[in-house]
Coordinates of C-alpha atoms (C1' of nucleotides) in Angstrom, one line a residue:
Chain A
M175 CA 162.2 76.1 17.5
K176 CA 158.5 78.1 17.1
R177 CA 156.0 75.9 16.5
F178 CA 154.7 77.5 14.2
V179 CA 158.1 77.0 11.6
E180 CA 157.6 73.5 12.5
V181 CA 154.6 73.9 11.0
E182 CA 155.4 75.8 7.9
Q183 CA 158.2 73.1 7.5
F184 CA 155.8 70.4 7.5
L185 CA 152.8 72.3 5.1
K186 CA 155.9 73.7 3.1
A187 CA 157.6 69.2 2.7
R188 CA 154.4 68.6 1.7
G189 CA 154.0 71.1 -1.6
I190 CA 151.6 73.0 -0.2
R191 CA 152.4 76.5 -0.9
L192 CA 153.0 78.8 2.3
T193 CA 151.2 82.3 1.5
G194 CA 150.9 85.3 3.8
E195 CA 147.6 84.7 4.9
R196 CA 148.5 81.5 5.2
Q197 CA 151.4 81.8 7.7
L198 CA 149.1 84.2 9.9
I199 CA 146.7 82.0 10.1
V200 CA 149.3 79.1 11.4
R201 CA 150.9 82.0 13.4
R202 CA 147.6 82.6 15.2
A203 CA 146.5 79.7 15.5
V204 CA 149.4 78.2 17.4
S205 CA 148.9 80.5 20.1
Y206 CA 145.5 79.1 21.2
L207 CA 145.0 75.9 23.1
H208 CA 141.8 75.4 22.4
F209 CA 140.3 77.9 19.5
T210 CA 136.5 78.0 17.1
A211 CA 136.7 78.7 13.8
E212 CA 134.9 82.1 14.8
E213 CA 137.5 82.8 17.1
L214 CA 140.0 82.3 14.7
V215 CA 138.7 84.6 12.1
K216 CA 137.9 87.6 14.5
D217 CA 141.8 87.2 15.2
V218 CA 143.2 87.3 12.2
R219 CA 141.2 89.9 10.7
T220 CA 142.2 91.7 13.8
I221 CA 145.4 91.5 12.9
D222 CA 145.1 91.8 8.8
P223 CA 140.6 93.0 7.9
T224 CA 141.5 92.2 4.8
V225 CA 142.1 88.2 5.0
A226 CA 138.2 86.7 4.1
R227 CA 136.7 84.4 6.2
G228 CA 136.6 81.7 3.7
T229 CA 140.1 82.0 3.3
V230 CA 140.4 81.1 7.1
Y231 CA 137.9 78.0 7.1
R232 CA 139.2 76.9 3.5
T233 CA 142.9 76.9 5.5
L234 CA 141.8 75.3 8.8
G235 CA 140.4 72.3 6.4
L236 CA 143.8 72.2 4.9
L237 CA 145.0 72.2 8.6
H238 CA 142.7 69.9 9.3
R239 CA 143.2 67.0 6.5
T240 CA 146.7 67.1 6.9
G241 CA 146.7 66.4 10.5
V242 CA 147.8 70.2 11.4
V243 CA 144.7 70.2 14.0
E244 CA 142.3 68.4 15.3
K245 CA 138.6 69.1 16.3
H246 CA 136.8 68.3 19.4
D247 CA 133.1 68.3 19.1
F248 CA 132.8 69.8 22.8
R249 CA 129.0 69.6 23.8
Y250 CA 127.1 73.0 23.8
G251 CA 128.3 75.1 21.2
P252 CA 130.7 74.9 17.9
P253 CA 133.5 72.8 17.2
N254 CA 136.3 73.3 19.1
Y255 CA 140.0 73.3 17.1
E256 CA 143.4 72.4 18.7
V257 CA 146.9 72.6 16.6
T258 CA 148.1 69.1 17.4
F259 CA 151.0 68.9 15.3
A260 CA 154.3 67.0 17.2
K261 CA 151.8 66.4 20.4
A262 CA 151.5 63.6 21.9
H263 CA 147.8 62.0 22.2
H264 CA 145.7 62.8 24.6
D265 CA 141.8 62.9 25.6
H266 CA 140.2 65.8 27.4
L267 CA 138.1 66.5 31.0
M268 CA 136.2 70.2 30.8
C269 CA 134.0 71.7 33.4
I270 CA 130.8 72.8 32.5
Q271 CA 130.7 75.7 34.5
C272 CA 133.8 77.3 33.7
G273 CA 134.6 76.2 30.4
E274 CA 138.4 75.1 31.5
I275 CA 139.9 72.3 29.9
I276 CA 142.8 69.3 31.1
E277 CA 144.4 67.4 28.9
F278 CA 144.8 63.7 30.3
Q279 CA 146.8 60.3 29.0
E280 CA 145.5 57.4 30.1
P281 CA 147.7 54.0 28.3
R282 CA 145.4 51.9 29.6
V283 CA 141.5 53.2 28.1
E284 CA 143.8 53.1 25.0
H285 CA 144.6 49.2 25.6
I286 CA 140.7 48.9 26.2
Q287 CA 139.7 49.7 22.8
E288 CA 141.5 47.5 21.7
Q289 CA 139.8 44.7 22.8
V290 CA 136.6 46.5 22.6
V291 CA 137.1 46.6 18.3
K292 CA 138.3 43.3 18.5
R293 CA 135.8 42.0 20.1
Y294 CA 133.5 43.5 16.8
G295 CA 136.1 42.8 14.2
Y296 CA 137.2 46.3 13.6
Q297 CA 139.8 47.7 13.0
L298 CA 140.2 51.2 14.7
L299 CA 141.4 54.0 13.5
S300 CA 140.8 56.8 16.4
H301 CA 138.7 57.7 19.3
T302 CA 137.2 60.6 21.2
H303 CA 137.0 60.5 25.3
K304 CA 135.7 63.5 26.3
L305 CA 134.7 64.1 30.9
Y306 CA 132.9 66.1 32.0
G307 CA 132.3 67.8 35.3
L308 CA 133.1 70.2 37.5
C309 CA 136.1 71.6 38.3
Q310 CA 137.7 71.9 42.1
K311 CA 136.7 76.1 42.4
C312 CA 132.5 75.7 40.4
R313 CA 131.7 72.9 42.9
H314 CA 131.5 74.8 45.3
V315 CA 130.1 78.4 43.6
N316 CA 126.5 77.9 43.4
P317 CA 125.5 79.3 39.7
K318 CA 123.9 82.7 40.0
R319 CA 121.2 81.8 37.5
A320 CA 120.7 78.1 35.5
S321 CA 123.8 77.3 32.9
K322 CA 122.5 77.2 29.3
A323 CA 123.7 73.6 28.9
P324 CA 120.6 71.3 28.7
M325 CA 120.3 69.5 32.3
L326 CA 122.4 66.0 32.6
H327 CA 120.5 62.8 31.8
V328 CA 119.7 60.7 35.2
E329 CA 121.4 58.0 33.1
E330 CA 124.6 59.8 32.9
I331 CA 124.8 61.4 36.3
V332 CA 127.8 59.5 37.4
A333 CA 127.0 58.3 41.1
Chain B
M225 CA 105.1 47.8 27.5
K226 CA 105.5 49.9 24.8
R227 CA 108.3 52.3 25.0
F228 CA 106.4 55.1 24.0
V229 CA 103.5 54.5 26.9
E230 CA 106.8 54.0 29.4
V231 CA 108.2 57.9 28.3
E232 CA 104.8 59.6 28.0
Q233 CA 104.1 58.7 31.6
F234 CA 107.2 59.6 33.0
L235 CA 106.7 62.9 30.9
K236 CA 102.6 62.6 32.2
A237 CA 104.3 62.5 35.9
R238 CA 106.2 65.0 35.8
G239 CA 103.8 67.6 35.4
I240 CA 104.3 68.1 31.7
R241 CA 101.6 68.2 28.9
L242 CA 101.0 65.5 26.6
T243 CA 100.3 67.1 23.5
G244 CA 99.3 65.8 20.3
E245 CA 102.3 66.8 18.3
R246 CA 104.4 64.9 21.7
Q247 CA 102.6 62.0 21.0
L248 CA 103.5 61.7 17.3
I249 CA 107.3 62.7 17.6
V250 CA 108.0 60.8 21.0
R251 CA 106.4 57.7 18.9
R252 CA 108.8 58.2 16.0
A253 CA 111.8 59.0 18.1
V254 CA 111.7 55.6 19.9
S255 CA 111.3 53.8 16.7
Y256 CA 114.8 54.8 15.9
L257 CA 118.2 53.4 17.3
H258 CA 119.7 57.0 16.2
F259 CA 118.5 59.9 14.7
T260 CA 119.2 63.4 13.6
A261 CA 116.5 66.5 14.3
E262 CA 115.7 66.7 10.5
E263 CA 115.7 63.3 10.1
L264 CA 112.9 63.3 12.7
V265 CA 110.8 66.8 11.3
K266 CA 110.5 65.2 7.8
D267 CA 109.6 61.4 9.5
V268 CA 106.7 63.4 12.1
R269 CA 105.2 65.3 8.9
T270 CA 105.2 62.4 6.8
I271 CA 102.2 61.8 9.1
D272 CA 101.2 64.8 9.9
P273 CA 102.4 67.8 7.8
T274 CA 100.7 70.3 10.0
V275 CA 103.5 70.0 12.5
A276 CA 106.3 73.0 12.6
R277 CA 109.7 72.3 12.4
G278 CA 110.5 74.3 16.0
T279 CA 107.6 72.3 17.3
V280 CA 109.8 68.7 16.5
Y281 CA 113.4 70.7 17.4
R282 CA 111.5 72.4 21.2
T283 CA 109.8 68.7 21.3
L284 CA 113.3 67.6 21.5
G285 CA 115.2 69.5 23.7
L286 CA 112.2 69.3 26.1
L287 CA 113.5 65.4 25.8
H288 CA 117.0 65.8 26.0
R289 CA 116.1 68.3 28.9
T290 CA 114.5 65.9 30.7
G291 CA 116.9 63.1 30.3
V292 CA 114.5 61.1 28.0
V293 CA 116.8 61.2 24.8
E294 CA 120.9 61.9 24.7
K295 CA 122.3 64.0 21.9
H296 CA 126.0 62.6 20.4
D297 CA 128.6 64.6 18.3
F298 CA 129.3 61.8 16.0
R299 CA 132.1 63.2 13.9
Y300 CA 131.3 64.9 10.8
G301 CA 127.4 65.5 10.2
P302 CA 125.0 66.9 11.8
P303 CA 124.4 66.0 15.8
N304 CA 122.8 62.4 16.5
Y305 CA 119.6 61.4 19.0
E306 CA 119.4 58.6 21.0
V307 CA 116.1 58.1 23.1
T308 CA 118.5 56.4 26.1
F309 CA 114.9 56.3 28.2
A310 CA 115.3 53.2 30.8
K311 CA 118.3 52.1 28.4
A312 CA 121.7 50.8 30.5
H313 CA 124.6 53.1 29.9
H314 CA 126.6 52.4 27.0
D315 CA 129.3 53.5 24.5
H316 CA 129.5 53.6 20.9
L317 CA 131.4 52.2 17.9
M318 CA 131.1 53.7 14.5
C319 CA 132.1 52.2 11.4
I320 CA 133.2 55.6 9.2
Q321 CA 133.0 53.7 5.6
C322 CA 129.3 52.3 6.2
G323 CA 128.0 54.2 9.2
E324 CA 127.0 51.4 11.1
I325 CA 127.4 51.8 14.9
I326 CA 127.8 49.1 17.4
E327 CA 126.9 50.5 21.5
F328 CA 129.5 48.7 24.1
Q329 CA 129.5 48.4 27.5
E330 CA 133.2 48.5 29.7
P331 CA 133.2 48.8 32.8
R332 CA 136.8 49.3 33.3
V333 CA 136.5 52.5 31.4
E334 CA 134.1 54.4 33.6
H335 CA 136.3 53.0 36.7
I336 CA 139.6 54.4 35.3
Q337 CA 137.7 57.8 34.5
E338 CA 136.5 58.1 38.2
Q339 CA 140.8 57.5 38.9
V340 CA 141.1 60.6 36.6
V341 CA 138.6 63.8 37.5
K342 CA 139.8 62.5 41.2
R343 CA 143.6 63.4 39.8
Y344 CA 142.2 66.8 39.1
G345 CA 139.5 67.7 41.8
Y346 CA 137.0 67.1 39.4
Q347 CA 133.5 66.0 40.2
L348 CA 132.5 63.8 37.3
L349 CA 128.9 64.1 35.7
S350 CA 129.6 62.6 32.4
H351 CA 131.5 61.0 29.3
T352 CA 131.4 60.7 26.1
H353 CA 133.7 57.5 24.3
K354 CA 133.4 57.0 20.6
L355 CA 135.4 55.0 18.8
Y356 CA 136.2 55.0 14.9
G357 CA 137.1 52.9 12.6
L358 CA 136.5 50.1 10.1
C359 CA 133.8 47.3 10.4
Q360 CA 135.0 44.0 9.1
K361 CA 133.0 43.9 5.4
C362 CA 133.8 47.9 4.7
R363 CA 137.5 47.1 5.4
H364 CA 138.1 44.8 2.4
V365 CA 135.8 46.9 0.4
N366 CA 138.0 49.2 -1.6
P367 CA 136.4 52.7 -1.4
K368 CA 135.0 53.6 -5.0
R369 CA 135.7 57.0 -4.4
A370 CA 136.8 59.2 -1.1
S371 CA 134.4 59.7 1.5
K372 CA 134.1 63.3 2.4
A373 CA 135.6 62.8 6.2
P374 CA 138.1 64.7 7.4
M375 CA 141.7 63.0 6.4
L376 CA 142.7 61.1 9.7
H377 CA 145.2 62.8 11.8
V378 CA 148.4 61.3 12.1
E379 CA 148.6 61.3 15.6
E380 CA 145.0 59.5 16.3
I381 CA 145.7 56.3 13.8
V382 CA 146.5 53.8 16.1
A383 CA 149.1 51.8 14.7
Chain C
dA168 C1' 80.2 70.5 30.9
dA169 C1' 81.6 74.9 30.4
dT170 C1' 85.5 77.8 31.7
dC171 C1' 89.5 79.1 32.3
dT172 C1' 94.3 80.1 31.7
dA173 C1' 98.9 79.0 31.5
dG174 C1' 101.3 76.2 28.4
dT175 C1' 101.9 74.7 23.4
dT176 C1' 101.7 75.3 18.5
dG177 C1' 102.7 77.2 13.4
dA178 C1' 104.6 80.1 10.3
dG179 C1' 108.1 82.4 9.7
dA180 C1' 111.6 85.9 10.2
dC181 C1' 116.0 85.2 12.1
dT182 C1' 120.7 83.6 13.6
dT183 C1' 124.8 81.4 13.9
dA184 C1' 127.9 78.5 11.3
dG185 C1' 130.2 76.7 7.1
dT186 C1' 130.2 76.6 2.2
dC187 C1' 130.2 77.4 -2.9
dT188 C1' 131.5 80.7 -7.0
dC189 C1' 134.4 83.0 -9.5
dA190 C1' 137.0 87.1 -11.2
dA191 C1' 141.3 88.9 -10.1
dG192 C1' 145.6 87.8 -7.9
dA193 C1' 150.1 85.1 -6.5
dA194 C1' 153.5 81.5 -5.8
dA195 C1' 157.0 78.9 -8.5
dG196 C1' 158.7 77.0 -12.5
dA197 C1' 159.9 76.4 -17.1
Chain D
dT195 C1' 160.0 87.2 -17.7
dC196 C1' 156.2 84.5 -18.9
dT197 C1' 152.9 80.9 -17.8
dT198 C1' 150.4 78.1 -15.1
dT199 C1' 148.5 76.3 -11.3
dC200 C1' 146.9 77.7 -6.9
dT201 C1' 145.2 81.1 -4.2
dT202 C1' 142.7 85.1 -2.6
dG203 C1' 138.8 88.0 -1.3
dA204 C1' 133.6 89.4 -1.8
dG205 C1' 129.7 88.2 -1.0
dA206 C1' 125.6 85.0 -2.5
dC207 C1' 124.3 80.9 -0.5
dT208 C1' 122.7 76.4 2.6
dA209 C1' 122.2 74.1 6.7
dA210 C1' 120.6 73.7 11.0
dG211 C1' 118.9 75.6 14.7
dT212 C1' 116.5 79.4 17.6
dC213 C1' 113.2 83.0 18.4
dT214 C1' 108.5 85.7 18.7
dC215 C1' 104.3 86.2 18.6
dA216 C1' 99.4 85.6 17.9
dA217 C1' 96.1 81.7 17.9
dC218 C1' 95.1 77.1 19.6
dT219 C1' 94.6 74.0 23.6
dA220 C1' 95.0 70.4 27.8
dG221 C1' 94.4 69.9 31.6
dA222 C1' 92.8 72.2 35.9
dT223 C1' 88.9 74.7 38.0
dT224 C1' 84.1 75.0 38.4

DNA sequence: AATCTAGTTGAGACTTAGTCTCAAGAAAGA
DNA sequence: TCTTTCTTGAGACTAAGTCTCAACTAGATT
């Protein structure tokens, strides 16, 4: 079954009104792996220019609140969204040069996290774990000009 | 030795001009554990209202590029800065109710990260690892009203 | 100490990303 | 079909941050 149909059924089952605008927005959103709010606005308005910016933001907020999309703050740049509906939990590895994003799973880290929160008497609700580096290609390319990304912290650089 | 003196020496050694504005900004910044750019602007301008907003932002950028401060995108709200100069690497655990931030160290996770990046042929440059949850106190408090934070993702909630 | 000059500053316009308001329009139940 | 409630488009508004430029100043040079 198409991914957007599942999402639409999920929304309907929660008593959320399925308007034409929302359907369009959901269908465009699932076509991306990752996207920014403004990218989605542009994309949707390319197909139907009558859809207001506000509607895209509102729908994105709705999808976020209902757990259909996840919001990622990759460094440098506006937040990034991902339709995680019916998708296994994963974390991200990003190339700071070309922007490639790789999704990885690491149950061992999840396990250690549990130990950490227990240590401080916390109840774990969620987490983010992002790795930044250079992919094989970019490592061998001499950047033509300085990237816009700020210099890395001395302490952050892993030997 | 006072923390800000060390930072000032570090900047000087790198040939960075030490103006009165920069000294004030550094001194206020090191007095916080975590702060937002706007908080720092307000704080600095309380002491010297002639310092421009832009100067605080520029100096913060300078401190960031030189690795004196680190920028954290805790979810919900503007980014958070931390003077990490001469401070051991650590990650963060945050209470989403009261905002408490705990710094923790987990060499085991750092080690697993190395394995992950090797798996994909990447060179690791930096990472962020943030845990969100409820502290002991907040877990037992019935929130008076819904928090502004978006609902958690089903997949994000750890059993 | 006076001079020089590249780097820094204040002021404020500008940008980007996102929120809010409200009248008009559309979905779903009665 | 009517009614109620929710959603929408339009655009004003806000928050956070960036940029420009003439005036100023730290620190090097004399």
